[in-house]
GROMACS .gro file of C-alpha atoms in nm:
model
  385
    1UNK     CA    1   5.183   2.755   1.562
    2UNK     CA    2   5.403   2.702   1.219
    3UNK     CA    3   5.222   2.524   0.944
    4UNK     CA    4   5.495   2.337   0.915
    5UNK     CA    5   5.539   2.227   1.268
    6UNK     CA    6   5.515   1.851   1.243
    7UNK     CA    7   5.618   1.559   1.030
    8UNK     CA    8   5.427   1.439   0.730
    9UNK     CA    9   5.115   1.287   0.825
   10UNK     CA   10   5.033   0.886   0.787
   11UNK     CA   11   4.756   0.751   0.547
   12UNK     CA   12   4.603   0.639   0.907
   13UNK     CA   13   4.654   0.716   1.246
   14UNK     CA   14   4.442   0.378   1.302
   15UNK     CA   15   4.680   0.093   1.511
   16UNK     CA   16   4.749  -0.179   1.295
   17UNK     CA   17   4.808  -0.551   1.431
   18UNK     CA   18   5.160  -0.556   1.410
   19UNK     CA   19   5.207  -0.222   1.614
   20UNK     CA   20   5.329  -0.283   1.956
   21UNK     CA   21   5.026  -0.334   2.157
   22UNK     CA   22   5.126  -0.139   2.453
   23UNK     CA   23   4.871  -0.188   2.727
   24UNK     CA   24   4.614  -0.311   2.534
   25UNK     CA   25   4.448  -0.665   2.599
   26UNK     CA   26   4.241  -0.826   2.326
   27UNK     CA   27   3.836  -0.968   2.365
   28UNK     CA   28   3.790  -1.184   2.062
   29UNK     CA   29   3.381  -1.198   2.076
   30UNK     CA   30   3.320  -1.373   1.751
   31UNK     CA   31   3.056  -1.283   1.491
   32UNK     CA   32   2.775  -0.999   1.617
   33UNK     CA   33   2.459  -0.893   1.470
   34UNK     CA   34   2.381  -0.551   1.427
   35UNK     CA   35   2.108  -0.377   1.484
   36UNK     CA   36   2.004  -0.269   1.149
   37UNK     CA   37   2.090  -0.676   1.010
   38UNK     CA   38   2.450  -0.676   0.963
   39UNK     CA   39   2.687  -0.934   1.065
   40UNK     CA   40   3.028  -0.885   1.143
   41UNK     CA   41   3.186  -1.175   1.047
   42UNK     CA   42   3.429  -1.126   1.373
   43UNK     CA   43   3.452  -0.850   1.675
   44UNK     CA   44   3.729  -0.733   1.849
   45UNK     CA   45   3.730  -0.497   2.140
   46UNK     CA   46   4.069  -0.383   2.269
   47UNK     CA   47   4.035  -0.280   2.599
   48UNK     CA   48   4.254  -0.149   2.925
   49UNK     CA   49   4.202  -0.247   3.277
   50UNK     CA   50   4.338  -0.126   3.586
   51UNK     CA   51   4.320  -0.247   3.917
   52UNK     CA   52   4.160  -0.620   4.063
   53UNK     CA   53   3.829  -0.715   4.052
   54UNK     CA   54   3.703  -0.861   4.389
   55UNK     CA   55   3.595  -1.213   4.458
   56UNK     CA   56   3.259  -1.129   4.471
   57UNK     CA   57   3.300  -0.910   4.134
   58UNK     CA   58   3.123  -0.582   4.280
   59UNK     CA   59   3.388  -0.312   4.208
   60UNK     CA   60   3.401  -0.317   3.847
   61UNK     CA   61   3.396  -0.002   3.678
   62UNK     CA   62   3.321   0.120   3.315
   63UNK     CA   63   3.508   0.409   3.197
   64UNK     CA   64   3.357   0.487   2.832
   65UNK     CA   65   3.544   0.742   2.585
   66UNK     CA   66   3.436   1.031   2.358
   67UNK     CA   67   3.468   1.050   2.024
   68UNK     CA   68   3.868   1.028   1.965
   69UNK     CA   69   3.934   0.874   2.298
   70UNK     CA   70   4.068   0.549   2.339
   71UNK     CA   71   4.112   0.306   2.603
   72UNK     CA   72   4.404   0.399   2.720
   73UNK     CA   73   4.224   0.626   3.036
   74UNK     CA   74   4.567   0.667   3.250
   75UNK     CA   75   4.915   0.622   3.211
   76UNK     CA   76   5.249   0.723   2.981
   77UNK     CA   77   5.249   0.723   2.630
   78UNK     CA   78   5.418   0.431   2.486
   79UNK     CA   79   5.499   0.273   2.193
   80UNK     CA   80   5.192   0.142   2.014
   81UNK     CA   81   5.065   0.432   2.255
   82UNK     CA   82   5.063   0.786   2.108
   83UNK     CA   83   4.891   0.947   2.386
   84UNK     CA   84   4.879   0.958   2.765
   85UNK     CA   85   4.575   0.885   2.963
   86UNK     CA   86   4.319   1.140   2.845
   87UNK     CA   87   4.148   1.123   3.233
   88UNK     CA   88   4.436   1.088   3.461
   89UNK     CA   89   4.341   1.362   3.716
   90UNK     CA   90   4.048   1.188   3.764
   91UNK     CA   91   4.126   0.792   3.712
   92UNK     CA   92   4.448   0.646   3.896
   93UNK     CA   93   4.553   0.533   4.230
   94UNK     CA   94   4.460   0.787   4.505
   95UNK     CA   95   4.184   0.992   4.251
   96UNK     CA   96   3.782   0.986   4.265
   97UNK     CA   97   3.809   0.672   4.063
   98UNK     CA   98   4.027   0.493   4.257
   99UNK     CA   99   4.270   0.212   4.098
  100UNK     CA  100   4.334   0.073   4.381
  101UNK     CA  101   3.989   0.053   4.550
  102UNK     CA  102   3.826  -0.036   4.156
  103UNK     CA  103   3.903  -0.258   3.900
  104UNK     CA  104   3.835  -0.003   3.608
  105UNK     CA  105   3.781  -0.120   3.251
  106UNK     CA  106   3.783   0.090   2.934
  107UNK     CA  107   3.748  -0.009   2.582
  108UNK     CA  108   3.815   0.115   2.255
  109UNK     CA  109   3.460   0.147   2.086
  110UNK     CA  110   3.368  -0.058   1.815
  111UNK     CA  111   3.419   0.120   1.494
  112UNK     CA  112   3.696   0.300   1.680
  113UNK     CA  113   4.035   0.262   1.558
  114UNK     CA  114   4.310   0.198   1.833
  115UNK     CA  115   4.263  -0.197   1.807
  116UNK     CA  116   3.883  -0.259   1.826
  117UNK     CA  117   3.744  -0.358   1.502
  118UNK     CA  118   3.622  -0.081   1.307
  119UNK     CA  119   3.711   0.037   0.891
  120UNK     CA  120   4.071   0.005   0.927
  121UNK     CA  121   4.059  -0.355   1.083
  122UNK     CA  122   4.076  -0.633   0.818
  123UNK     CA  123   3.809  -0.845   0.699
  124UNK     CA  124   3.790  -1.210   0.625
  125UNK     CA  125   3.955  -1.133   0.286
  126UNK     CA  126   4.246  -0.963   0.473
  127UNK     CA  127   4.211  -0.596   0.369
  128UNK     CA  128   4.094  -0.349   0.569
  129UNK     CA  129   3.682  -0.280   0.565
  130UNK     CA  130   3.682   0.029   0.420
  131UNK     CA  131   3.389   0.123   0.298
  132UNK     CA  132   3.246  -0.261   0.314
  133UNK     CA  133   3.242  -0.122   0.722
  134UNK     CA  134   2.884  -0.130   0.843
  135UNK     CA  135   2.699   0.136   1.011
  136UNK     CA  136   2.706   0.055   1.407
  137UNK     CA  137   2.489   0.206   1.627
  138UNK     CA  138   2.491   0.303   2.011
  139UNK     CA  139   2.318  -0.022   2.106
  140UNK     CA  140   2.545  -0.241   1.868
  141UNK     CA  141   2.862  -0.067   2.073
  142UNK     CA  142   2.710  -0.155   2.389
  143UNK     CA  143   2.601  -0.478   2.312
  144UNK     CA  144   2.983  -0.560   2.218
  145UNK     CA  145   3.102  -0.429   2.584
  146UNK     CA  146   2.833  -0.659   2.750
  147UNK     CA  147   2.983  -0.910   2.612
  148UNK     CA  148   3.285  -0.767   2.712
  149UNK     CA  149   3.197  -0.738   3.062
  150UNK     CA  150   3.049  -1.138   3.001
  151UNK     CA  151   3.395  -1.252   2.901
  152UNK     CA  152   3.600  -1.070   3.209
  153UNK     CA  153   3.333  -1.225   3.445
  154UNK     CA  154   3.159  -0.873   3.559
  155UNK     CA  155   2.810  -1.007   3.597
  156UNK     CA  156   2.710  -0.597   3.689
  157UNK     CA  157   2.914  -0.248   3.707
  158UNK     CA  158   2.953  -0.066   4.046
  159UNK     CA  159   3.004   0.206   3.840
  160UNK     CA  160   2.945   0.313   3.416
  161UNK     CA  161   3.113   0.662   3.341
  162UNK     CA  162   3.088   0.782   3.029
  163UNK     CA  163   3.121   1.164   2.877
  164UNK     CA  164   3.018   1.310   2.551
  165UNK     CA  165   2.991   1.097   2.293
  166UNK     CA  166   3.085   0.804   2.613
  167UNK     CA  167   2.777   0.961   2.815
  168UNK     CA  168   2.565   0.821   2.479
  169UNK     CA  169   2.713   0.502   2.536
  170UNK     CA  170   2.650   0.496   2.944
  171UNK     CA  171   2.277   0.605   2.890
  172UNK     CA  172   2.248   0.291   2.639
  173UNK     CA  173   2.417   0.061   2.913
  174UNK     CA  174   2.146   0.173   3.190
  175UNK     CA  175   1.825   0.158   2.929
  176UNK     CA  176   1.960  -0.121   2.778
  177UNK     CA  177   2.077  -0.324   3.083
  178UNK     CA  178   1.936  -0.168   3.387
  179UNK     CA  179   2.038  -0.453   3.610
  180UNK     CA  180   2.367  -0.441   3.532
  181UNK     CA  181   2.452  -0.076   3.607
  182UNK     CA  182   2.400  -0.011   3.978
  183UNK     CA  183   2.552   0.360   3.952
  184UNK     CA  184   2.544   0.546   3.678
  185UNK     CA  185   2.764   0.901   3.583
  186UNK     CA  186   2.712   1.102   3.232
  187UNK     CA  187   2.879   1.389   3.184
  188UNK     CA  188   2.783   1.654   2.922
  189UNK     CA  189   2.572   1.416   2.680
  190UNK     CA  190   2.241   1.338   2.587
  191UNK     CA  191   1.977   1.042   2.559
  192UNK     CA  192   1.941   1.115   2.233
  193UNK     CA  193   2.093   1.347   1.951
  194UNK     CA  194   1.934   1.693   1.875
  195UNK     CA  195   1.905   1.822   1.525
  196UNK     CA  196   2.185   2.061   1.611
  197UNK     CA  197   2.427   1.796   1.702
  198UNK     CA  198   2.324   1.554   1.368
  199UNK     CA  199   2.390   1.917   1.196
  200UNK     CA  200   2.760   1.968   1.313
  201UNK     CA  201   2.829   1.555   1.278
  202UNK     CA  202   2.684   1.571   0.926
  203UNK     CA  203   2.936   1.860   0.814
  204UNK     CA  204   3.217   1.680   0.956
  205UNK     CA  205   3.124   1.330   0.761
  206UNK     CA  206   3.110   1.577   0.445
  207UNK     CA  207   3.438   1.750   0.559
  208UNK     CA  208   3.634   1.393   0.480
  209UNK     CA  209   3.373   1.277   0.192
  210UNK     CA  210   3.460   1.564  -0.007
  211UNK     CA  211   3.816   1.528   0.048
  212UNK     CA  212   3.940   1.343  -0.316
  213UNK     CA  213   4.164   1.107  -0.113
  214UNK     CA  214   3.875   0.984   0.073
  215UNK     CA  215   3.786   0.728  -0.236
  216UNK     CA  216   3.467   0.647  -0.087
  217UNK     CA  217   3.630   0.506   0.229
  218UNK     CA  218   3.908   0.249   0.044
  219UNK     CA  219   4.206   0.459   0.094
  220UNK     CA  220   4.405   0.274   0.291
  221UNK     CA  221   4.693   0.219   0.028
  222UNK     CA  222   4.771   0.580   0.063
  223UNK     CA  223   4.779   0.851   0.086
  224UNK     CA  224   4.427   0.925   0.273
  225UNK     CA  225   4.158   1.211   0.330
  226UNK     CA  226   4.434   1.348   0.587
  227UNK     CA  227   4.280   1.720   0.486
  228UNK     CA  228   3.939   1.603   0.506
  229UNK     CA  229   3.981   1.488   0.864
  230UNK     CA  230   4.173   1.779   0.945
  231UNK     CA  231   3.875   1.985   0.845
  232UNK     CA  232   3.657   1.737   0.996
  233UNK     CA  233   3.799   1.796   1.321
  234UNK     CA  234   3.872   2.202   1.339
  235UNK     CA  235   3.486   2.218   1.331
  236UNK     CA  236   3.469   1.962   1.599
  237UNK     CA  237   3.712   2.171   1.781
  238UNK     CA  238   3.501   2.498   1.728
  239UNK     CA  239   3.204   2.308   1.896
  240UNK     CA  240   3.412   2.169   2.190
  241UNK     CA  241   3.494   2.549   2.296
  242UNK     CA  242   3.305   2.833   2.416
  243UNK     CA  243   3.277   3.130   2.212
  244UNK     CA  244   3.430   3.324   2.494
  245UNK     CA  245   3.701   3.174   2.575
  246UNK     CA  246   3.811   3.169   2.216
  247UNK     CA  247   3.757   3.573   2.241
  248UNK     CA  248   3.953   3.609   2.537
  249UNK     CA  249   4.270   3.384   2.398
  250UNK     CA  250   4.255   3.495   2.059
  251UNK     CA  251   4.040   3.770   1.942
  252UNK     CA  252   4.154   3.940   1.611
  253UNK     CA  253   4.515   3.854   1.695
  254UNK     CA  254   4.728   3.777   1.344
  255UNK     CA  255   4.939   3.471   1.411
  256UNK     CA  256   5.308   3.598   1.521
  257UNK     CA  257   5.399   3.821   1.165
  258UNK     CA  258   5.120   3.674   0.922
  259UNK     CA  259   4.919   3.972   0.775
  260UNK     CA  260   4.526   3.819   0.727
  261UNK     CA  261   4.550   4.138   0.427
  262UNK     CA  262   4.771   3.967   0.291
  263UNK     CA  263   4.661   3.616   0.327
  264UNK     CA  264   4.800   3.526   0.692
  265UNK     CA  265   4.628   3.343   0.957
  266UNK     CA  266   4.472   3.495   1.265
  267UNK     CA  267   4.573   3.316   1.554
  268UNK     CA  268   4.247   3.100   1.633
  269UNK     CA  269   4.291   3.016   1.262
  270UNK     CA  270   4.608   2.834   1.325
  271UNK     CA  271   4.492   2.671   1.654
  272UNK     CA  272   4.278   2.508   1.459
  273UNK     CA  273   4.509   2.437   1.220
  274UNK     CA  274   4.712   2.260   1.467
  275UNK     CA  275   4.486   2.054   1.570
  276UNK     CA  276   4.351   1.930   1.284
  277UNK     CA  277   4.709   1.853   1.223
  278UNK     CA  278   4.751   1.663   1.519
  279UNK     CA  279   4.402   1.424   1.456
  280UNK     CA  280   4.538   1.272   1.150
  281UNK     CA  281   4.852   1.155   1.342
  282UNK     CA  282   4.664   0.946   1.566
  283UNK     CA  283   4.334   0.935   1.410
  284UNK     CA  284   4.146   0.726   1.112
  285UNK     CA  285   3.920   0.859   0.874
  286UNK     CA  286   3.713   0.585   0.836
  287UNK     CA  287   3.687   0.560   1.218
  288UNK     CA  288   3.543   0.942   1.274
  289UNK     CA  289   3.291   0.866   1.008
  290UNK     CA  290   3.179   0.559   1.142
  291UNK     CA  291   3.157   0.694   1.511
  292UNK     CA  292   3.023   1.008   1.361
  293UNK     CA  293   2.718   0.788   1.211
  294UNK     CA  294   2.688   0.631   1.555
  295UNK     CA  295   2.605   0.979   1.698
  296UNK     CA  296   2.351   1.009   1.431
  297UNK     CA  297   2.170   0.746   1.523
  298UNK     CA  298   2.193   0.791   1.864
  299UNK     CA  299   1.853   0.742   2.064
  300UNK     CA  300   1.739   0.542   2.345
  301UNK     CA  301   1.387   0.574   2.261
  302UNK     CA  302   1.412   0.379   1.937
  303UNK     CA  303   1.149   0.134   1.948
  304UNK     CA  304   1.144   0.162   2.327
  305UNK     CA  305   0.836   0.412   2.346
  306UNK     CA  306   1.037   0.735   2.278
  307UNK     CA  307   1.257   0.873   2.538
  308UNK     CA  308   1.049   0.902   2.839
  309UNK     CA  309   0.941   0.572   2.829
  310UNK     CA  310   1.254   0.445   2.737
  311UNK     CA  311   1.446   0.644   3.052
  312UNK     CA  312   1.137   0.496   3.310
  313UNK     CA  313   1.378   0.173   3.291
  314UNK     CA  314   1.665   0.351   3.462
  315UNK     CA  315   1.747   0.165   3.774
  316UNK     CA  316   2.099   0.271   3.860
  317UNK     CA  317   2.145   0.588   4.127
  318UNK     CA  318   2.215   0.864   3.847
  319UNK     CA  319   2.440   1.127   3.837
  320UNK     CA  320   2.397   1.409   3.506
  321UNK     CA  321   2.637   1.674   3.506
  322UNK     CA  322   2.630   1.935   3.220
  323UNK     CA  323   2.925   2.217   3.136
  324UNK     CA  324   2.687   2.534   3.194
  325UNK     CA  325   2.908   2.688   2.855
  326UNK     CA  326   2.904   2.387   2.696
  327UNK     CA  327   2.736   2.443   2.289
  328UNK     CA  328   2.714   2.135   2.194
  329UNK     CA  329   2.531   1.946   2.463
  330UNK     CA  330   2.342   2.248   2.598
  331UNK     CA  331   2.275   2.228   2.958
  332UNK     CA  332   1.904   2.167   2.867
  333UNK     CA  333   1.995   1.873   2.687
  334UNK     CA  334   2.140   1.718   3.046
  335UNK     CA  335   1.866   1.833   3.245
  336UNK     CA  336   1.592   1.664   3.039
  337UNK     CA  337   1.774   1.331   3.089
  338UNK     CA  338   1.855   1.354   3.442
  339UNK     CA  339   1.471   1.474   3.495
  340UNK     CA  340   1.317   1.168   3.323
  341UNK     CA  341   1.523   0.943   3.538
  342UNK     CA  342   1.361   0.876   3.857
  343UNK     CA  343   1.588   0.970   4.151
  344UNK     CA  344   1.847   1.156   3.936
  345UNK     CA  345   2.068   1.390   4.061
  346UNK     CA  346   2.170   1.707   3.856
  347UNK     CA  347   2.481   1.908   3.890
  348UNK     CA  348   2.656   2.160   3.691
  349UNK     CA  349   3.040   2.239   3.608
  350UNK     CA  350   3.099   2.604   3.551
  351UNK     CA  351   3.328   2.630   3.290
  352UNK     CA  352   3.451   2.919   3.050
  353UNK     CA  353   3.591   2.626   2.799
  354UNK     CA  354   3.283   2.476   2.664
  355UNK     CA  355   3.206   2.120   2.650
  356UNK     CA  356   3.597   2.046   2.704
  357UNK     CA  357   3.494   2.136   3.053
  358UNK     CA  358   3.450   1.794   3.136
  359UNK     CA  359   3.846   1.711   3.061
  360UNK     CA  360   3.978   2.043   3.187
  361UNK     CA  361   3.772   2.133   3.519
  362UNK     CA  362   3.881   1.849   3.689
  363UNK     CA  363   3.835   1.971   4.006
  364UNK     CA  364   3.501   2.040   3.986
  365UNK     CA  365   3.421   1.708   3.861
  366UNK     CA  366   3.650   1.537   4.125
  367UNK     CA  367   3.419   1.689   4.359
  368UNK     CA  368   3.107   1.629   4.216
  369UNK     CA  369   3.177   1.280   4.181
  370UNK     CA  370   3.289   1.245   4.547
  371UNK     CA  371   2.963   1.391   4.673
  372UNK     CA  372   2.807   1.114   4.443
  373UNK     CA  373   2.996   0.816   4.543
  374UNK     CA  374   2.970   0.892   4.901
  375UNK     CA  375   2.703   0.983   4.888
  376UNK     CA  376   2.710   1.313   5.035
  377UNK     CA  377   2.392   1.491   4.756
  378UNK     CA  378   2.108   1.558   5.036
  379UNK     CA  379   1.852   1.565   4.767
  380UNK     CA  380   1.746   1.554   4.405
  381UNK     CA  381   1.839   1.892   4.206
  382UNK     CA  382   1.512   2.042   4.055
  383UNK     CA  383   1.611   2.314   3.858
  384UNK     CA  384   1.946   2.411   3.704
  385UNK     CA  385   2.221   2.438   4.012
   0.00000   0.00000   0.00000
């Protein structure tokens, strides 16, 4: 992979209005109060559906995306649209998630950056937030997709799906609004963020802090952290993948004729030099720390009792499934959640790609889901599977 195999890189991969909107649709949702006292002034959640919601409203869906995920679950790239659907093999007519049997609905997150307010959105004074952005937690996300889910006329889900930094999201949704989840899916996540985890998301906020461009979070008249976030997201990268399967593909290979004596690149050094390329093309800055702070402060059990009290209010039928390679939501991690859940079921991917398990094993999941949905697990999972 050349370093100089792509195009100079925008201030902000953020979508601006103006763009083409592609397949988005827009919620307006007016002013919201956050949960640490902040107001934003005005929400916007750009959102994707796919599919028609039934007269009595009881196959609605929620599809809820990781941390540079967007809406946009399946379908072409477009313009507006820089990437395909990030869960296609698993979302569409004729998969486990069935367009034509659901009406699916995914959002861009608040704070996110692919049309749902967040740093690079403008504020009442018409420039972007910047660093004026607020910190928005878990609950504040969900809270906006309630209302959401209030404005399409989806009184309850059939179904909330959400992986990684999505499964934080889904976990929220049940605690937060048990009645209105009757099925419930989280896939390699966590009810609440380890120390490990705020570790790893703390060096990537520094990653684009430290980065001169960064200009405490007002860059957007140019040129912008774009090395910051690059960093950022190579040690994102490392944590997604498996320290075998890194091994395997790259090992002490030099990248094609570069000499590391001589100040080449090994090979797994310019993997992840690609793609921290590739973030800052379709990424913002502002949005990965904002999201990043979200997964700091990340917990159900805040002033709910702790976690076990605060899981005791799951209602929906649960389904946890971790990636068994996965090093940044250990196994573990899943396990504890699913077993303070009453009725939960437990199941495990086996994976040699880490926590991208969950977007490459498709298969696996496709299966696991269709034992779920059908209803085909004979009994609750009590140790690791």
């Amino acid at each position: 992979m050349s370093r100089h195999s792509l195009p100079p890189a925008p201030t902000s991969g953020a979508w601006r209005e103006g763009d083409p909107p592609a397949f988005r649709e827009f919620a307006n949702l007016g002013a919201q109060r956050l949960e640490n006292g902040a107001v934003l002034p005005s929400v916007t959640l750009a959102y994707e559906t796919w599919g028609t919601l039934d007269e009595a409203s009881s196959n609605a869906v929620l599809i809820l995306h990781a941390l540079t995920g967007d809406a946009h679950v399946c379908g072409e790239a477009a313009p507006g649209q820089p990437t395909p659907g990030w869960w296609e093999k698993i979302v569409g007519p004729g998969r486990i998630i069935d367009t034509e049997r659901y009406f699916v609905v995914a959002a861009n997150v608040l704070g996110g950056c692919q049309g749902s307010t967040g740093p690079a959105s403008l504020a009442p004074d018409d420039a972007p937030w910047g660093s004026r952005f607020p910190v928005v937690s878990t609950r504040d996300q969900v809270r906006a997709e309630a209302r959401l889910a209030d404005l399409l006329g989806i009184d309850s889900w059939s179904l909330v799906v959400g992986a990684s930094l999505g499964g934080h999201r889904a976990i929220e949704w049940a605690v937060t609004y048990p009645q209105r989840v009757e099925r419930l899916v989280i896939v390699a996540s966590g009810a609440q963020t380890t120390a490990e985890q705020a570790a790893w998301t703390h060096t990537q906020i520094r990653a684009i802090q430290l980065d001169p461009a960064w200009r405490g979070g007002d860059y957007y008249a140019g040129p912008g952290p774009r090395a910051g976030l690059a960093l950022a997201r190579q040690i994102a990268h490392t944590t997604y993948r498996s320290p075998s399967e890194l091994d395997e593909r790259f090992g002490r290979i030099p990248q094609n004729d570069e000499d590391p004596l001589h100040g080449g690149r090994l090979a797994v050094e310019s993997y992840l030099d690609y793609h921290g390329e590739k973030i800052v093309r379709r990424f913002d800055a502002g949005s990965y720390v904002a999201l990043c702070r979200s997964m700091l402060s990340h917990d159900v059990g805040r002033d709910r009792g702790g976690v076990v009290e605060a899981l005791k209010s799951v209602t929906a039928r649960t389904l946890a499934v971790a990636v068994d390679s996965d090093r940044l939501f250990y196994p573990e991690q899943v396990w504890q959640m699913a077993s303070g859940i009453s009725g939960a079921f437990y199941r495990e991917i086996h994976s040699d790609h880490g926590h991208d398990g969950f977007l490459i094993e498709s298969d696996q999941l496709t299966a696991l889901l269709d034992e779920f949905l059908n209803e085909r697990i004979p009994s609750r999972a009590s140790s690791f599977t």
